[in-house]
mmCIF file of C-alpha atoms in Angstrom:
data_model
loop_
_atom_site.group_PDB
_atom_site.id
_atom_site.type_symbol
_atom_site.label_atom_id
_atom_site.label_comp_id
_atom_site.label_asym_id
_atom_site.label_seq_id
_atom_site.Cartn_x
_atom_site.Cartn_y
_atom_site.Cartn_z
ATOM 1 C CA ASP A 1 12.700 10.089 -2.586
ATOM 2 C CA ALA A 2 14.568 7.674 -0.386
ATOM 3 C CA LYS A 3 14.749 4.085 -1.874
ATOM 4 C CA THR A 4 14.624 1.061 0.045
ATOM 5 C CA THR A 5 16.473 -2.259 -0.490
ATOM 6 C CA GLN A 6 15.204 -5.471 0.605
ATOM 7 C CA PRO A 7 16.224 -9.143 0.119
ATOM 8 C CA THR A 8 13.927 -10.835 -2.506
ATOM 9 C CA SER A 9 12.985 -13.747 -0.207
ATOM 10 C CA MET A 10 13.604 -15.329 3.202
ATOM 11 C CA ASP A 11 12.594 -18.299 4.897
ATOM 12 C CA CYS A 12 11.745 -18.857 8.637
ATOM 13 C CA ALA A 13 10.813 -21.925 10.742
ATOM 14 C CA GLU A 14 7.618 -21.851 12.331
ATOM 15 C CA GLY A 15 7.670 -20.550 16.041
ATOM 16 C CA ARG A 16 11.034 -18.813 15.430
ATOM 17 C CA ALA A 17 11.768 -15.178 15.153
ATOM 18 C CA ALA A 18 11.605 -13.642 11.719
ATOM 19 C CA ASN A 19 14.112 -10.774 11.143
ATOM 20 C CA LEU A 20 13.499 -8.826 7.982
ATOM 21 C CA PRO A 21 16.162 -6.303 6.991
ATOM 22 C CA CYS A 22 15.558 -3.031 5.010
ATOM 23 C CA ASN A 23 18.277 -0.472 3.831
ATOM 24 C CA HIS A 24 17.257 3.019 3.449
ATOM 25 C CA SER A 25 20.545 4.824 3.362
ATOM 26 C CA THR A 26 19.291 7.935 1.689
ATOM 27 C CA ILE A 27 16.494 8.457 4.145
ATOM 28 C CA SER A 28 15.811 12.251 5.210
ATOM 29 C CA GLY A 29 15.153 13.396 8.723
ATOM 30 C CA ASN A 30 11.580 13.980 8.396
ATOM 31 C CA GLU A 31 10.879 10.384 6.660
ATOM 32 C CA TYR A 32 9.136 7.683 8.364
ATOM 33 C CA VAL A 33 9.798 3.874 8.056
ATOM 34 C CA TYR A 34 6.590 1.793 7.359
ATOM 35 C CA TRP A 35 6.257 -1.902 7.110
ATOM 36 C CA TYR A 36 3.297 -3.419 5.383
ATOM 37 C CA ARG A 37 2.461 -7.020 4.164
ATOM 38 C CA GLN A 38 0.318 -8.688 1.548
ATOM 39 C CA ILE A 39 -0.883 -12.085 1.984
ATOM 40 C CA HIS A 40 -1.593 -13.734 -1.244
ATOM 41 C CA SER A 41 -4.104 -11.985 -3.460
ATOM 42 C CA GLN A 42 -5.172 -9.737 -0.629
ATOM 43 C CA GLY A 43 -4.879 -5.931 -0.145
ATOM 44 C CA PRO A 44 -1.778 -4.705 1.814
ATOM 45 C CA GLN A 45 -1.940 -4.641 5.502
ATOM 46 C CA TYR A 46 -0.321 -2.133 7.861
ATOM 47 C CA ILE A 47 2.211 -3.611 10.550
ATOM 48 C CA ILE A 48 4.170 -0.911 12.107
ATOM 49 C CA HIS A 49 5.907 2.428 11.529
ATOM 50 C CA GLY A 50 8.469 4.601 13.172
ATOM 51 C CA LEU A 51 10.717 7.726 12.841
ATOM 52 C CA LYS A 52 14.096 6.997 14.981
ATOM 53 C CA ASN A 53 13.001 5.216 17.966
ATOM 54 C CA ASN A 54 12.350 1.501 18.158
ATOM 55 C CA GLU A 55 8.615 0.559 18.231
ATOM 56 C CA THR A 56 6.593 -2.364 19.204
ATOM 57 C CA ASN A 57 2.879 -3.468 18.743
ATOM 58 C CA GLU A 58 0.892 -6.475 19.036
ATOM 59 C CA MET A 59 2.219 -7.850 15.355
ATOM 60 C CA ALA A 60 5.861 -6.786 15.298
ATOM 61 C CA SER A 61 8.796 -4.717 16.723
ATOM 62 C CA LEU A 62 10.793 -2.323 14.552
ATOM 63 C CA ILE A 63 14.274 -1.603 15.176
ATOM 64 C CA ILE A 64 15.921 1.519 13.350
ATOM 65 C CA THR A 65 19.707 1.861 13.387
ATOM 66 C CA GLU A 66 20.859 5.170 15.265
ATOM 67 C CA ASP A 67 21.941 6.469 11.771
ATOM 68 C CA ARG A 68 18.505 5.689 10.479
ATOM 69 C CA LYS A 69 20.018 4.036 7.637
ATOM 70 C CA SER A 70 18.519 0.717 7.914
ATOM 71 C CA SER A 71 15.856 -1.090 9.838
ATOM 72 C CA THR A 72 14.815 -4.498 11.063
ATOM 73 C CA LEU A 73 11.229 -5.816 11.191
ATOM 74 C CA ILE A 74 10.949 -8.586 13.762
ATOM 75 C CA LEU A 75 8.027 -11.204 13.738
ATOM 76 C CA PRO A 76 8.775 -12.567 17.300
ATOM 77 C CA HIS A 77 7.101 -16.080 16.758
ATOM 78 C CA ALA A 78 6.349 -16.453 13.169
ATOM 79 C CA THR A 79 3.372 -18.684 11.980
ATOM 80 C CA LEU A 80 2.158 -20.143 8.811
ATOM 81 C CA ARG A 81 -0.140 -17.225 8.463
ATOM 82 C CA ASP A 82 2.916 -14.719 8.391
ATOM 83 C CA THR A 83 3.581 -16.048 5.107
ATOM 84 C CA ALA A 84 3.509 -13.050 2.848
ATOM 85 C CA VAL A 85 5.183 -10.279 0.910
ATOM 86 C CA TYR A 86 6.649 -7.907 3.195
ATOM 87 C CA TYR A 87 7.051 -4.185 2.205
ATOM 88 C CA CYS A 88 9.481 -1.511 3.709
ATOM 89 C CA ILE A 89 8.404 1.970 2.587
ATOM 90 C CA VAL A 90 9.975 5.286 3.313
ATOM 91 C CA ARG A 91 7.098 7.941 3.203
ATOM 92 C CA VAL A 92 7.587 11.045 1.050
ATOM 93 C CA ALA A 93 5.272 13.849 1.617
ATOM 94 C CA TRP A 94 3.796 15.789 -1.525
ATOM 95 C CA ASP A 95 3.467 19.471 -0.636
ATOM 96 C CA ASN A 96 2.023 18.443 2.736
ATOM 97 C CA TYR A 97 -0.931 16.771 1.014
ATOM 98 C CA GLY A 98 -1.601 12.972 1.079
ATOM 99 C CA GLN A 99 1.069 10.504 1.610
ATOM 100 C CA ASN A 100 3.120 8.728 -1.263
ATOM 101 C CA PHE A 101 3.709 5.347 -0.449
ATOM 102 C CA VAL A 102 5.916 3.622 -2.949
ATOM 103 C CA PHE A 103 5.924 -0.093 -2.860
ATOM 104 C CA GLY A 104 8.730 -1.949 -4.056
ATOM 105 C CA PRO A 105 8.904 -5.652 -4.723
ATOM 106 C CA GLY A 106 9.181 -6.208 -0.958
ATOM 107 C CA THR A 107 10.748 -9.646 0.711
ATOM 108 C CA ARG A 108 8.542 -12.756 0.325
ATOM 109 C CA LEU A 109 8.779 -14.531 3.623
ATOM 110 C CA SER A 110 7.974 -18.023 3.704
ATOM 111 C CA VAL A 111 7.367 -19.598 7.264
ATOM 112 C CA LEU A 112 8.002 -23.268 7.134
ATOM 113 C CA PRO A 113 6.362 -25.836 9.140
ATOM 114 C CA ASN B 1 -17.182 -0.983 10.197
ATOM 115 C CA ALA B 2 -16.928 -2.657 6.771
ATOM 116 C CA GLY B 3 -13.721 -0.674 6.364
ATOM 117 C CA VAL B 4 -13.024 -0.046 2.629
ATOM 118 C CA THR B 5 -15.002 -2.043 0.019
ATOM 119 C CA GLN B 6 -14.493 -2.396 -3.696
ATOM 120 C CA THR B 7 -16.700 -3.736 -6.419
ATOM 121 C CA PRO B 8 -16.431 -5.630 -8.682
ATOM 122 C CA LYS B 9 -13.843 -8.254 -7.382
ATOM 123 C CA PHE B 10 -13.267 -9.536 -10.991
ATOM 124 C CA ARG B 11 -13.922 -7.958 -14.328
ATOM 125 C CA ILE B 12 -13.003 -8.888 -17.969
ATOM 126 C CA LEU B 13 -13.153 -5.852 -20.568
ATOM 127 C CA LYS B 14 -12.633 -5.643 -24.351
ATOM 128 C CA ILE B 15 -10.086 -3.182 -25.664
ATOM 129 C CA GLY B 16 -11.881 0.187 -25.821
ATOM 130 C CA GLN B 17 -14.592 -0.505 -23.405
ATOM 131 C CA SER B 18 -15.020 1.798 -20.312
ATOM 132 C CA MET B 19 -16.000 0.977 -16.727
ATOM 133 C CA THR B 20 -15.882 2.376 -13.290
ATOM 134 C CA LEU B 21 -14.220 0.590 -10.234
ATOM 135 C CA GLN B 22 -16.120 1.390 -7.002
ATOM 136 C CA CYS B 23 -14.561 2.155 -3.640
ATOM 137 C CA THR B 24 -16.237 3.243 -0.547
ATOM 138 C CA GLN B 25 -15.073 3.460 2.990
ATOM 139 C CA ASP B 26 -17.005 4.000 6.482
ATOM 140 C CA MET B 27 -14.250 5.263 8.540
ATOM 141 C CA ASN B 28 -14.618 8.811 7.661
ATOM 142 C CA HIS B 29 -11.244 9.014 6.257
ATOM 143 C CA ASN B 30 -10.285 12.325 4.478
ATOM 144 C CA TYR B 31 -7.560 10.631 2.398
ATOM 145 C CA MET B 32 -8.138 7.995 -0.108
ATOM 146 C CA TYR B 33 -6.160 6.402 -2.992
ATOM 147 C CA TRP B 34 -5.944 4.123 -5.878
ATOM 148 C CA TYR B 35 -3.100 1.801 -6.706
ATOM 149 C CA ARG B 36 -2.396 -0.754 -9.265
ATOM 150 C CA GLN B 37 -0.320 -3.897 -8.688
ATOM 151 C CA ASP B 38 0.920 -5.815 -11.953
ATOM 152 C CA PRO B 39 1.898 -9.502 -11.398
ATOM 153 C CA GLY B 40 4.864 -10.009 -9.336
ATOM 154 C CA MET B 41 5.572 -6.278 -8.631
ATOM 155 C CA GLY B 42 4.828 -3.643 -6.058
ATOM 156 C CA LEU B 43 2.059 -1.027 -6.046
ATOM 157 C CA LYS B 44 2.031 2.013 -7.838
ATOM 158 C CA LEU B 45 -0.093 5.005 -6.993
ATOM 159 C CA ILE B 46 -2.701 6.048 -9.747
ATOM 160 C CA TYR B 47 -4.592 8.964 -8.119
ATOM 161 C CA TYR B 48 -5.378 10.328 -4.625
ATOM 162 C CA SER B 49 -7.606 12.485 -2.881
ATOM 163 C CA VAL B 50 -7.362 14.580 0.320
ATOM 164 C CA GLY B 51 -10.902 15.254 0.623
ATOM 165 C CA ALA B 52 -14.260 15.680 -1.138
ATOM 166 C CA GLY B 53 -13.804 17.789 -3.884
ATOM 167 C CA ILE B 54 -9.997 17.399 -4.207
ATOM 168 C CA THR B 55 -8.007 14.949 -6.300
ATOM 169 C CA ASP B 56 -4.582 14.750 -7.607
ATOM 170 C CA LYS B 57 -2.166 12.451 -9.858
ATOM 171 C CA GLY B 58 -0.017 9.920 -8.619
ATOM 172 C CA GLU B 59 2.842 8.032 -10.364
ATOM 173 C CA VAL B 60 0.769 6.431 -13.293
ATOM 174 C CA PRO B 61 -2.634 8.472 -13.932
ATOM 175 C CA ASN B 62 -2.709 8.151 -17.610
ATOM 176 C CA GLY B 63 -5.683 6.149 -18.933
ATOM 177 C CA TYR B 64 -7.670 6.885 -15.668
ATOM 178 C CA ASN B 65 -9.899 9.432 -14.159
ATOM 179 C CA VAL B 66 -11.221 9.922 -10.665
ATOM 180 C CA SER B 67 -13.708 12.069 -8.769
ATOM 181 C CA ARG B 68 -14.510 12.510 -5.181
ATOM 182 C CA SER B 69 -17.966 14.091 -4.618
ATOM 183 C CA THR B 70 -18.359 12.556 -0.950
ATOM 184 C CA THR B 71 -16.129 11.523 1.742
ATOM 185 C CA GLU B 72 -17.011 8.046 1.425
ATOM 186 C CA ASP B 73 -16.827 7.228 -2.389
ATOM 187 C CA PHE B 74 -13.762 7.521 -4.813
ATOM 188 C CA PRO B 75 -14.621 5.862 -8.002
ATOM 189 C CA LEU B 76 -11.815 5.013 -10.574
ATOM 190 C CA ARG B 77 -12.783 5.358 -14.122
ATOM 191 C CA LEU B 78 -11.223 3.512 -17.149
ATOM 192 C CA GLU B 79 -12.314 5.309 -20.449
ATOM 193 C CA LEU B 80 -10.686 3.385 -23.310
ATOM 194 C CA ALA B 81 -9.460 -0.059 -21.907
ATOM 195 C CA ALA B 82 -6.018 -1.284 -23.052
ATOM 196 C CA PRO B 83 -4.293 -4.558 -22.396
ATOM 197 C CA SER B 84 -1.538 -2.496 -20.400
ATOM 198 C CA GLN B 85 -4.231 -1.743 -17.856
ATOM 199 C CA THR B 86 -4.780 -5.667 -16.885
ATOM 200 C CA SER B 87 -3.692 -5.531 -13.221
ATOM 201 C CA VAL B 88 -5.015 -5.803 -9.825
ATOM 202 C CA TYR B 89 -6.594 -2.456 -8.322
ATOM 203 C CA PHE B 90 -6.515 -1.622 -4.809
ATOM 204 C CA CYS B 91 -8.140 1.362 -2.942
ATOM 205 C CA ALA B 92 -7.089 2.766 -0.001
ATOM 206 C CA SER B 93 -7.968 5.264 2.768
ATOM 207 C CA SER B 94 -6.282 7.035 5.599
ATOM 208 C CA HIS B 95 -7.404 9.506 8.295
ATOM 209 C CA GLU B 96 -5.049 12.055 7.768
ATOM 210 C CA GLY B 97 -1.418 13.540 8.896
ATOM 211 C CA GLN B 98 1.841 12.425 8.942
ATOM 212 C CA GLY B 99 2.342 8.897 10.357
ATOM 213 C CA ASP B 100 -0.986 7.750 9.432
ATOM 214 C CA GLU B 101 -1.615 4.208 8.298
ATOM 215 C CA GLN B 102 -3.599 3.394 5.049
ATOM 216 C CA TYR B 103 -6.232 0.668 5.052
ATOM 217 C CA PHE B 104 -6.817 -1.144 1.791
ATOM 218 C CA GLY B 105 -9.595 -2.870 0.181
ATOM 219 C CA PRO B 106 -9.585 -6.255 -1.064
ATOM 220 C CA GLY B 107 -8.957 -5.424 -4.707
ATOM 221 C CA THR B 108 -10.369 -5.618 -8.261
ATOM 222 C CA ARG B 109 -8.633 -7.934 -10.729
ATOM 223 C CA LEU B 110 -9.182 -6.625 -14.218
ATOM 224 C CA THR B 111 -8.268 -8.308 -17.503
ATOM 225 C CA VAL B 112 -8.408 -6.359 -20.689
ATOM 226 C CA THR B 113 -8.339 -8.586 -23.686
#
């Protein structure tokens, strides 16, 4: 299983872009990179995912390096409501059944006024 | 759609008691999951199901049982509660296929004393 490494915590000023890095140096060719976040005491919320191309949706952008060993989640204009724990996950398939999402400790992002 | 719902929100159990955590989804998703989250930690997969009648163990299945008699419901059973099972439990579902996002319920906070 590919493991991910994220900083324990980060701060970002409100209105500025938040760039959250993730290292996944042992990722294999068929593994996706997912990002979820968890706002205090709530269930995790899906943000974005990608395989090798950069992706963008209404919430964020995902930049994956060409060698796929690292990625960056970008929240373009962070608000106070973006304060949460952000999880970078590399998905492993179990015999083509189900999806084993391994949630590590994540990065605690604090958006400051 | 209500999405993924869980009951109860909170529960206190005595050691040795049993209980069932309920999870229901109304999105007609094939895949359903149970995770637990200990304080300050990431999520760990307990059990998952790829469809009605099919369940399988995750990373930490000991002390738990599940069933999946319908597409909508995926209850988690604790037979002999232990203090080590004090945790927040999240149920999730996904449609199917690779790259599919998981939708999480609001969680059940369980304390065993």
